[in-house]
Coordinates of C-alpha atoms in Angstrom, one line a residue:
M11 CA 132.1 63.3 114.2
G12 CA 133.9 63.1 117.5
D13 CA 133.9 59.2 118.0
K14 CA 136.7 56.8 117.1
P15 CA 135.4 53.3 115.9
N16 CA 135.4 50.7 118.6
A17 CA 137.5 48.0 117.0
L18 CA 136.8 45.6 120.0
N19 CA 133.1 45.3 119.0
P20 CA 132.8 44.6 115.3
G21 CA 129.5 43.4 113.9
V22 CA 128.1 42.0 110.6
V23 CA 125.2 43.3 108.5
V24 CA 122.5 40.6 108.4
S25 CA 119.8 42.4 106.4
V26 CA 119.2 45.7 104.6
H27 CA 115.7 46.9 103.8
G28 CA 116.0 50.4 102.3
S29 CA 117.1 52.6 105.3
V30 CA 116.6 49.8 107.8
V31 CA 119.7 47.8 108.7
D32 CA 119.9 44.8 111.0
S33 CA 123.3 43.9 112.4
R34 CA 124.7 41.1 114.5
F35 CA 127.2 41.6 117.3
D36 CA 128.8 38.7 119.2
A37 CA 130.9 40.5 121.8
Y38 CA 128.2 42.8 123.3
L39 CA 125.1 44.7 122.0
P40 CA 125.5 48.4 121.3
P41 CA 123.1 50.5 123.4
I42 CA 120.1 52.3 121.8
Y43 CA 121.2 55.5 119.9
S44 CA 124.7 54.2 119.3
L45 CA 126.2 55.0 115.9
L46 CA 127.5 52.3 113.7
H47 CA 129.8 52.9 110.7
A48 CA 130.1 50.8 107.6
Q49 CA 132.4 51.2 104.5
Q50 CA 135.0 53.3 106.4
G51 CA 132.4 55.6 107.8
K52 CA 130.6 56.4 104.5
I53 CA 127.4 54.8 105.8
V54 CA 126.2 55.9 109.3
I55 CA 123.5 53.9 111.1
E56 CA 121.8 54.8 114.4
V57 CA 120.6 51.9 116.6
L58 CA 116.9 52.2 117.4
A59 CA 116.0 48.7 118.6
Q60 CA 117.6 45.6 120.2
L61 CA 115.9 42.6 118.6
D62 CA 117.5 39.8 120.7
A63 CA 120.8 39.0 122.6
H64 CA 122.9 39.5 119.4
R65 CA 121.0 41.6 116.9
V66 CA 120.2 45.3 116.7
R67 CA 118.0 47.2 114.2
G68 CA 119.1 50.7 113.1
I69 CA 118.1 53.4 110.7
A70 CA 120.7 54.7 108.2
L71 CA 121.3 58.5 108.5
T72 CA 123.0 58.4 105.0
P73 CA 122.1 56.6 101.7
T74 CA 122.6 52.9 101.9
Q75 CA 123.8 52.3 98.3
G76 CA 126.5 49.6 98.3
L77 CA 125.7 48.1 101.7
A78 CA 125.2 44.4 101.5
R79 CA 124.8 41.4 103.9
G80 CA 128.0 40.1 105.4
M81 CA 129.7 43.6 105.4
V82 CA 131.5 44.6 108.6
V83 CA 130.0 47.4 110.8
E84 CA 131.9 49.1 113.6
D85 CA 130.4 50.3 116.8
T86 CA 131.6 53.9 117.4
G87 CA 130.9 53.5 121.1
G88 CA 128.7 56.6 121.4
P89 CA 125.6 58.4 120.1
L90 CA 125.3 61.1 117.4
K91 CA 127.2 64.2 118.5
A92 CA 127.0 67.9 117.6
P93 CA 129.8 70.5 117.7
V94 CA 129.5 73.2 120.3
G95 CA 131.7 76.2 121.2
K96 CA 132.5 79.7 120.0
G97 CA 134.0 78.2 116.9
I98 CA 130.6 77.3 115.4
L99 CA 129.4 80.9 115.1
A100 CA 128.9 82.2 111.5
R101 CA 129.1 78.6 110.2
M102 CA 126.7 76.2 108.4
F103 CA 126.4 72.5 109.3
D104 CA 124.8 69.2 108.3
V105 CA 123.3 66.8 110.9
F106 CA 126.7 65.2 111.6
G107 CA 128.4 68.5 112.5
N108 CA 130.3 68.7 109.2
A109 CA 130.7 72.3 108.0
I110 CA 129.0 72.7 104.6
D111 CA 129.9 76.4 103.9
R112 CA 133.4 75.8 102.2
E113 CA 135.1 77.8 104.9
P114 CA 138.3 76.7 106.8
A115 CA 138.2 73.7 109.3
L116 CA 136.5 74.2 112.7
S117 CA 138.6 75.2 115.8
D118 CA 137.8 75.9 119.4
I119 CA 135.0 73.3 119.6
Q120 CA 133.9 70.3 121.6
W121 CA 131.4 67.5 120.8
R122 CA 128.2 66.7 122.8
S123 CA 125.6 64.1 122.4
V124 CA 122.4 65.3 120.7
H125 CA 120.3 63.2 123.1
R126 CA 119.9 65.4 126.2
P127 CA 117.1 65.6 128.8
P128 CA 115.1 68.9 129.1
P129 CA 116.1 71.1 132.0
P130 CA 114.5 70.0 135.3
L131 CA 111.6 72.1 136.7
A132 CA 113.8 73.2 139.7
K133 CA 116.2 75.0 137.2
R134 CA 113.5 76.6 135.1
S135 CA 112.6 80.3 135.5
T136 CA 109.0 80.6 136.7
Q137 CA 108.7 84.3 135.6
S138 CA 106.7 85.1 132.4
E139 CA 108.7 87.7 130.5
V140 CA 107.9 89.3 127.2
F141 CA 110.5 88.8 124.5
E142 CA 110.7 92.2 122.8
T143 CA 111.2 92.0 119.0
G144 CA 111.2 95.7 118.1
I145 CA 108.4 94.9 115.5
K146 CA 105.3 97.0 116.4
L147 CA 102.6 94.6 115.3
I148 CA 104.0 91.6 117.1
D149 CA 104.9 93.4 120.4
V150 CA 101.5 95.1 120.6
L151 CA 99.1 92.4 119.5
A152 CA 100.9 89.0 119.8
P153 CA 103.8 89.5 122.3
L154 CA 106.3 86.6 122.3
E155 CA 107.4 84.9 125.5
R156 CA 111.0 84.8 126.5
G157 CA 111.8 81.1 126.6
G158 CA 108.6 80.4 124.8
K159 CA 107.6 78.9 121.5
A160 CA 105.8 80.9 118.7
G161 CA 104.3 79.4 115.6
L162 CA 104.6 81.3 112.2
F163 CA 101.8 80.3 109.9
G164 CA 101.8 81.3 106.2
G165 CA 102.1 80.2 102.6
A166 CA 104.9 80.9 100.1
G167 CA 105.8 84.5 99.4
V168 CA 104.0 86.3 102.2
G169 CA 107.2 87.2 104.1
K170 CA 108.0 84.4 106.6
T171 CA 111.7 84.5 105.8
V172 CA 111.9 88.3 105.8
L173 CA 110.2 88.3 109.2
L174 CA 112.6 85.6 110.6
T175 CA 115.6 87.5 109.2
E176 CA 114.5 90.7 110.8
M177 CA 114.1 89.0 114.2
I178 CA 117.6 87.5 113.8
H179 CA 118.9 91.0 113.1
N180 CA 117.2 92.6 116.1
M181 CA 118.2 89.7 118.4
V182 CA 121.9 89.9 117.3
G183 CA 122.2 93.7 117.1
H184 CA 120.2 94.9 120.1
Q185 CA 120.1 92.0 122.6
E186 CA 123.5 90.6 122.1
G187 CA 122.0 87.1 121.7
V188 CA 122.8 84.2 119.4
S189 CA 120.5 83.0 116.6
I190 CA 120.4 79.4 115.4
F191 CA 118.5 78.6 112.2
C192 CA 117.5 74.9 111.9
G193 CA 116.2 73.8 108.5
I194 CA 114.3 70.5 108.7
G195 CA 113.4 69.1 105.3
E196 CA 114.4 72.4 103.7
R197 CA 115.0 72.8 99.9
C198 CA 118.7 73.4 99.4
R199 CA 117.9 76.5 97.4
E200 CA 116.2 78.1 100.4
G201 CA 119.2 77.3 102.6
E202 CA 121.7 78.8 100.2
E203 CA 119.5 82.0 99.7
L204 CA 119.1 82.4 103.4
Y205 CA 122.9 82.1 103.9
R206 CA 123.5 84.8 101.3
D207 CA 120.8 87.1 102.8
M208 CA 122.2 86.7 106.3
K209 CA 125.7 87.5 105.1
A210 CA 124.4 90.6 103.2
A211 CA 122.5 91.8 106.2
G212 CA 125.6 91.5 108.4
V213 CA 124.1 89.2 111.0
L214 CA 126.1 86.0 110.3
P215 CA 128.8 86.5 113.0
N216 CA 126.3 85.8 115.8
M217 CA 124.5 83.0 114.0
V218 CA 124.7 79.3 113.4
M219 CA 122.8 77.4 110.6
I220 CA 122.2 73.7 110.5
F221 CA 120.3 71.9 107.7
G222 CA 118.8 68.5 107.2
Q223 CA 117.8 68.9 103.5
M224 CA 114.7 67.5 101.8
N225 CA 116.7 65.0 99.8
E226 CA 118.4 63.4 102.8
P227 CA 117.2 60.2 104.4
P228 CA 114.4 60.4 107.1
G229 CA 116.8 59.5 109.9
S230 CA 119.0 62.5 109.1
R231 CA 116.0 64.9 109.0
F232 CA 114.6 63.5 112.2
R233 CA 117.9 64.2 114.1
V234 CA 118.8 67.7 112.8
G235 CA 116.4 69.4 115.3
H236 CA 118.1 67.6 118.2
A237 CA 121.5 68.7 117.0
A238 CA 120.3 72.3 116.7
L239 CA 119.0 72.2 120.3
T240 CA 122.3 70.9 121.6
M241 CA 124.0 73.9 120.1
A242 CA 121.4 76.2 121.6
E243 CA 121.7 74.7 125.0
Y244 CA 125.5 75.3 125.0
F245 CA 125.0 79.1 124.5
R246 CA 122.2 79.2 127.1
D247 CA 123.9 77.0 129.8
D248 CA 127.6 77.6 129.3
E249 CA 127.8 81.2 127.9
H250 CA 124.6 82.5 129.6
R251 CA 123.3 84.1 126.5
D252 CA 119.8 84.4 125.2
V253 CA 119.2 82.2 122.1
L254 CA 116.7 82.7 119.3
L255 CA 116.1 79.3 117.7
L256 CA 114.3 79.4 114.3
I257 CA 112.9 76.1 113.1
D258 CA 111.7 75.8 109.5
N259 CA 109.6 73.6 109.3
I260 CA 108.4 71.7 112.5
F261 CA 105.9 69.7 110.4
R262 CA 108.8 68.1 108.5
F263 CA 110.2 66.9 111.8
I264 CA 107.0 65.0 112.5
Q265 CA 106.9 63.8 108.9
A266 CA 110.5 62.4 109.2
G267 CA 109.5 60.6 112.5
S268 CA 106.5 59.1 110.7
E269 CA 108.8 57.8 107.9
V270 CA 111.2 56.3 110.5
S271 CA 108.3 54.7 112.4
G272 CA 107.0 53.2 109.2
L273 CA 110.4 51.8 108.2
L274 CA 110.8 50.2 111.6
G275 CA 107.4 48.5 111.1
Q276 CA 105.5 50.1 113.9
M277 CA 101.7 50.1 113.7
P278 CA 100.5 53.5 112.4
S279 CA 98.2 55.6 114.5
R280 CA 95.6 58.1 113.6
Q281 CA 95.7 59.3 109.9
G282 CA 98.9 57.2 109.4
Y283 CA 101.1 59.1 111.9
Q284 CA 103.5 57.3 114.2
P285 CA 102.1 56.1 117.5
T286 CA 104.9 57.9 119.3
M287 CA 104.3 61.3 117.7
G288 CA 103.3 63.1 121.0
T289 CA 106.4 61.8 122.8
E290 CA 108.8 62.6 120.0
L291 CA 107.6 66.1 119.6
S292 CA 107.5 66.7 123.4
A293 CA 111.1 65.4 123.7
L294 CA 112.2 68.1 121.3
E295 CA 109.9 71.0 122.4
E296 CA 110.5 70.6 126.2
R297 CA 114.2 71.3 125.7
I298 CA 113.2 74.8 124.6
A299 CA 112.9 76.7 127.9
N300 CA 114.2 79.5 130.0
T301 CA 116.4 78.7 133.0
D302 CA 118.2 80.8 135.6
S303 CA 121.2 81.2 133.2
G304 CA 119.5 82.2 130.0
A305 CA 116.6 81.4 127.6
I306 CA 116.0 79.7 124.3
T307 CA 113.1 81.4 122.5
S308 CA 111.9 79.5 119.5
I309 CA 110.0 80.7 116.4
Q310 CA 108.8 77.8 114.3
A311 CA 107.3 77.8 110.9
V312 CA 104.3 75.5 110.8
Y313 CA 103.0 73.9 107.7
V314 CA 99.3 72.9 108.2
P315 CA 98.5 69.9 105.9
A316 CA 95.7 70.8 103.5
D317 CA 94.8 73.8 105.8
D318 CA 93.3 71.3 108.2
F319 CA 93.9 72.6 111.7
T320 CA 92.4 69.4 113.2
D321 CA 95.3 67.3 111.6
P322 CA 97.1 65.4 114.4
A323 CA 100.4 67.1 113.5
A324 CA 98.9 70.6 113.8
V325 CA 97.0 69.7 117.0
H326 CA 100.1 68.4 118.8
T327 CA 102.2 71.4 117.6
F328 CA 99.6 73.9 118.8
S329 CA 99.6 72.4 122.3
H330 CA 103.3 73.5 122.7
L331 CA 103.0 77.1 121.3
S332 CA 102.6 80.2 123.5
A333 CA 101.9 82.5 120.5
S334 CA 100.6 82.1 116.9
I335 CA 101.6 84.6 114.2
V336 CA 99.4 84.2 111.1
L337 CA 100.6 85.9 107.8
S338 CA 98.0 87.1 105.3
R339 CA 98.4 87.1 101.5
K340 CA 95.7 89.7 101.2
L341 CA 97.6 92.2 103.4
A342 CA 100.8 91.4 101.5
S343 CA 99.1 92.3 98.2
E344 CA 98.0 95.6 99.7
G345 CA 101.6 96.4 100.5
L346 CA 101.1 96.3 104.3
Y347 CA 104.3 94.7 105.6
P348 CA 104.9 92.8 107.9
S349 CA 101.7 91.2 106.5
I350 CA 100.6 89.7 109.9
D351 CA 96.9 89.3 110.3
P352 CA 96.1 91.1 113.6
L353 CA 92.8 89.4 114.1
Q354 CA 94.0 85.8 113.6
S355 CA 97.3 86.2 115.5
S356 CA 97.2 85.6 119.2
S357 CA 99.4 85.1 122.3
K358 CA 99.1 83.6 125.7
M359 CA 101.2 86.6 127.0
A360 CA 98.5 89.1 126.0
T361 CA 96.9 89.2 129.5
P362 CA 96.6 92.1 132.0
G363 CA 98.8 90.3 134.5
T364 CA 101.7 89.9 132.1
V365 CA 101.8 92.9 129.8
G366 CA 99.9 95.3 132.1
E367 CA 96.4 96.8 132.2
R368 CA 97.1 99.6 129.7
H369 CA 98.8 97.4 127.1
Y370 CA 96.0 94.8 127.3
A371 CA 93.2 97.5 127.1
L372 CA 94.8 99.1 124.1
A373 CA 95.4 95.8 122.3
Q374 CA 91.7 95.0 122.8
E375 CA 90.6 98.4 121.5
I376 CA 92.9 98.0 118.4
R377 CA 91.4 94.6 117.6
R378 CA 87.9 95.9 118.1
T379 CA 88.5 98.8 115.7
L380 CA 90.1 96.6 113.0
A381 CA 87.3 94.0 113.4
Q382 CA 84.6 96.7 112.9
Y383 CA 86.4 97.9 109.8
A384 CA 86.5 94.4 108.5
Q385 CA 82.7 94.1 108.9
L386 CA 82.2 97.5 107.2
K387 CA 84.4 96.7 104.2
D388 CA 81.5 94.9 102.3
I389 CA 79.1 97.8 102.8
I390 CA 81.8 100.3 101.6
A391 CA 82.5 98.1 98.5
M392 CA 78.7 97.9 97.6
L393 CA 77.3 101.3 98.7
G394 CA 80.3 103.5 99.1
L395 CA 81.7 105.3 102.2
E396 CA 79.0 108.0 102.1
Q397 CA 76.3 105.6 103.2
L398 CA 78.0 104.9 106.5
S399 CA 77.1 106.8 109.7
T400 CA 79.4 109.5 111.0
E401 CA 80.6 107.2 113.8
D402 CA 81.3 104.3 111.4
R403 CA 83.3 106.7 109.2
K404 CA 85.4 107.6 112.2
V405 CA 86.0 103.9 112.9
V406 CA 87.1 103.4 109.3
A407 CA 89.5 106.4 109.4
R408 CA 91.1 105.1 112.7
A409 CA 91.4 101.5 111.4
R410 CA 93.0 102.5 108.2
R411 CA 95.5 104.8 110.0
L412 CA 96.2 102.0 112.5
E413 CA 96.8 99.5 109.7
R414 CA 99.4 101.9 108.1
F415 CA 101.0 102.7 111.5
L416 CA 101.5 99.0 112.2
T417 CA 103.6 98.7 109.0
Q418 CA 107.4 99.0 109.6
P419 CA 110.5 99.4 107.4
F420 CA 112.9 96.5 108.2
F421 CA 116.7 96.6 108.5
T422 CA 117.0 93.5 106.3
T423 CA 115.1 95.0 103.4
E424 CA 116.9 98.4 103.3
Q425 CA 118.7 97.4 100.1
F426 CA 115.4 96.7 98.3
T427 CA 113.1 99.4 99.7
G428 CA 115.6 102.3 100.2
L429 CA 113.9 102.9 103.6
K430 CA 116.0 102.9 106.7
G431 CA 115.1 100.1 109.1
K432 CA 113.4 101.0 112.3
L433 CA 113.4 99.3 115.8
V434 CA 110.4 100.5 117.9
S435 CA 110.0 100.0 121.6
V436 CA 106.8 98.6 123.0
K437 CA 106.2 102.0 124.8
D438 CA 106.5 104.0 121.6
A439 CA 104.3 101.5 119.7
L440 CA 101.6 101.7 122.4
D441 CA 101.8 105.5 122.5
G442 CA 101.3 105.7 118.7
C443 CA 98.3 103.4 118.7
E444 CA 96.7 105.3 121.6
R445 CA 97.1 108.7 119.9
I446 CA 95.6 107.3 116.6
L447 CA 92.6 105.9 118.5
Q448 CA 92.1 109.3 120.2
D449 CA 91.9 110.9 116.7
E450 CA 95.0 113.0 117.1
F451 CA 96.0 112.2 113.5
K452 CA 92.6 112.4 111.8
D453 CA 93.7 115.5 109.8
Y454 CA 96.9 113.8 108.6
P455 CA 96.9 111.9 105.3
E456 CA 97.1 108.1 105.8
S457 CA 100.3 107.9 103.8
A458 CA 102.0 110.0 106.5
L459 CA 101.7 107.0 108.9
Y460 CA 102.8 104.3 106.3
M461 CA 106.2 102.7 106.9
I462 CA 107.4 104.8 109.8
G463 CA 108.8 103.9 113.2
T464 CA 107.4 106.0 116.1
V465 CA 104.2 108.0 115.4
D466 CA 106.1 111.4 115.7
E467 CA 107.8 110.6 112.4
A468 CA 104.4 111.2 110.7
K469 CA 104.7 114.9 111.7
Q470 CA 108.3 115.1 110.5
K471 CA 107.2 113.4 107.2
I472 CA 104.5 116.1 106.7
K473 CA 107.0 118.9 107.5
V474 CA 109.4 117.5 104.9
N475 CA 106.8 117.2 102.2
A476 CA 104.6 120.2 103.0
E477 CA 102.6 121.9 105.7
P478 CA 99.8 119.6 107.0
K479 CA 96.6 120.1 105.1
V480 CA 93.2 119.3 106.5
E481 CA 91.9 116.7 104.1
D482 CA 88.5 115.7 103.0
T483 CA 87.8 112.4 104.8
H484 CA 85.5 111.3 102.0
A485 CA 88.3 111.5 99.5
V486 CA 90.8 109.7 101.7
D487 CA 88.7 106.9 103.1
T488 CA 87.5 105.8 99.7
D489 CA 91.1 105.5 98.6
E490 CA 91.9 101.9 99.0
S491 CA 95.6 102.2 98.1

């Protein structure tokens, strides 16, 4: 862990309450955030409060079984440190920087404190740039900000991990960036599956994974986000590379902070959360920024407690996000992947000044068409498509073709679907949407637009299967497949 014990400043444990450990030092008091070791380094304690001239209170980052009053604690003389350098690529770590992937020992690394200030305003880039993902639906309707923070909202099994994996693939393969995956309060099963998926997809060489698992003490889960950011800052500031930081799940970070606060005996705030929640979340989120040398772009999975968007944890997290991507179980059940809800997802970047007048106008027109189709669905279900006016039927035909065009085969799912992955530029995605809205593809079957890259592939698909046939719109539009 980078620090040698400071034998000149030994201390003694005076009380142990679960993860809270009070220690007495006669020589001098260790500063806040210092690490203390007990039982030959098996138990690690982080100092979080100085109680008086000789006593400090800390939270154990490891289980405290076997720790008793009177035991010796050693001051390491420094804070928690994370490994940085080229040697950490393609590796998997715990909060202490120990490799947990059963690979050979680390080389070509140095250690840095996980407690670092955010970049000063003078060093930040003031330009708003779009972070192109190559995924049509995101780039057109909810563009991400380079150096910004996007929230990914969705339940289990709707494609969060697949979407994150695809973004890692596109970032590594096409932008020569680095991806860092930070699991906060993750199940160990999910971490192991993700590691295997990344290896199979061939994106591991430009990726770092760090986990604070669900079964670990709250102090460990609370610090794993800071360790991940320290690694990300190295690649941004020292190697001048763009970094994609994926955090799963940011709510667990707040939850761990709440547990630590409760253990330290602080008075709980609204709904039982810690009184320092806003400060703690800001200290983490403000380090995610773009500077003159590079950018850290973050995508964070957000669990919303009991689907209550007024919950303090959700409210505080929302205030930091520049884009929200909402996944829909209904779209997933219809086979429309990525199953992003275009009407609920939004981005602060989707303004005429940032993405341009044409992109903005097209995105608004797409939303309007899809919203009208959503309103007409009930009428179609009860009375059938024949009862709609001619204009409404055209809207339905456009919306259904748009829905299918906004699906996309992913590189990371090639082995399951048998479809070759596609990376689509913003220009091609916008051209396709514009041509569909202008009814250029009204005579093509909807299936021709499903799971393709650029819109011209629909014509190739038709040529391969058969010559394009003018189809009966009544027959197609009642088909809900």
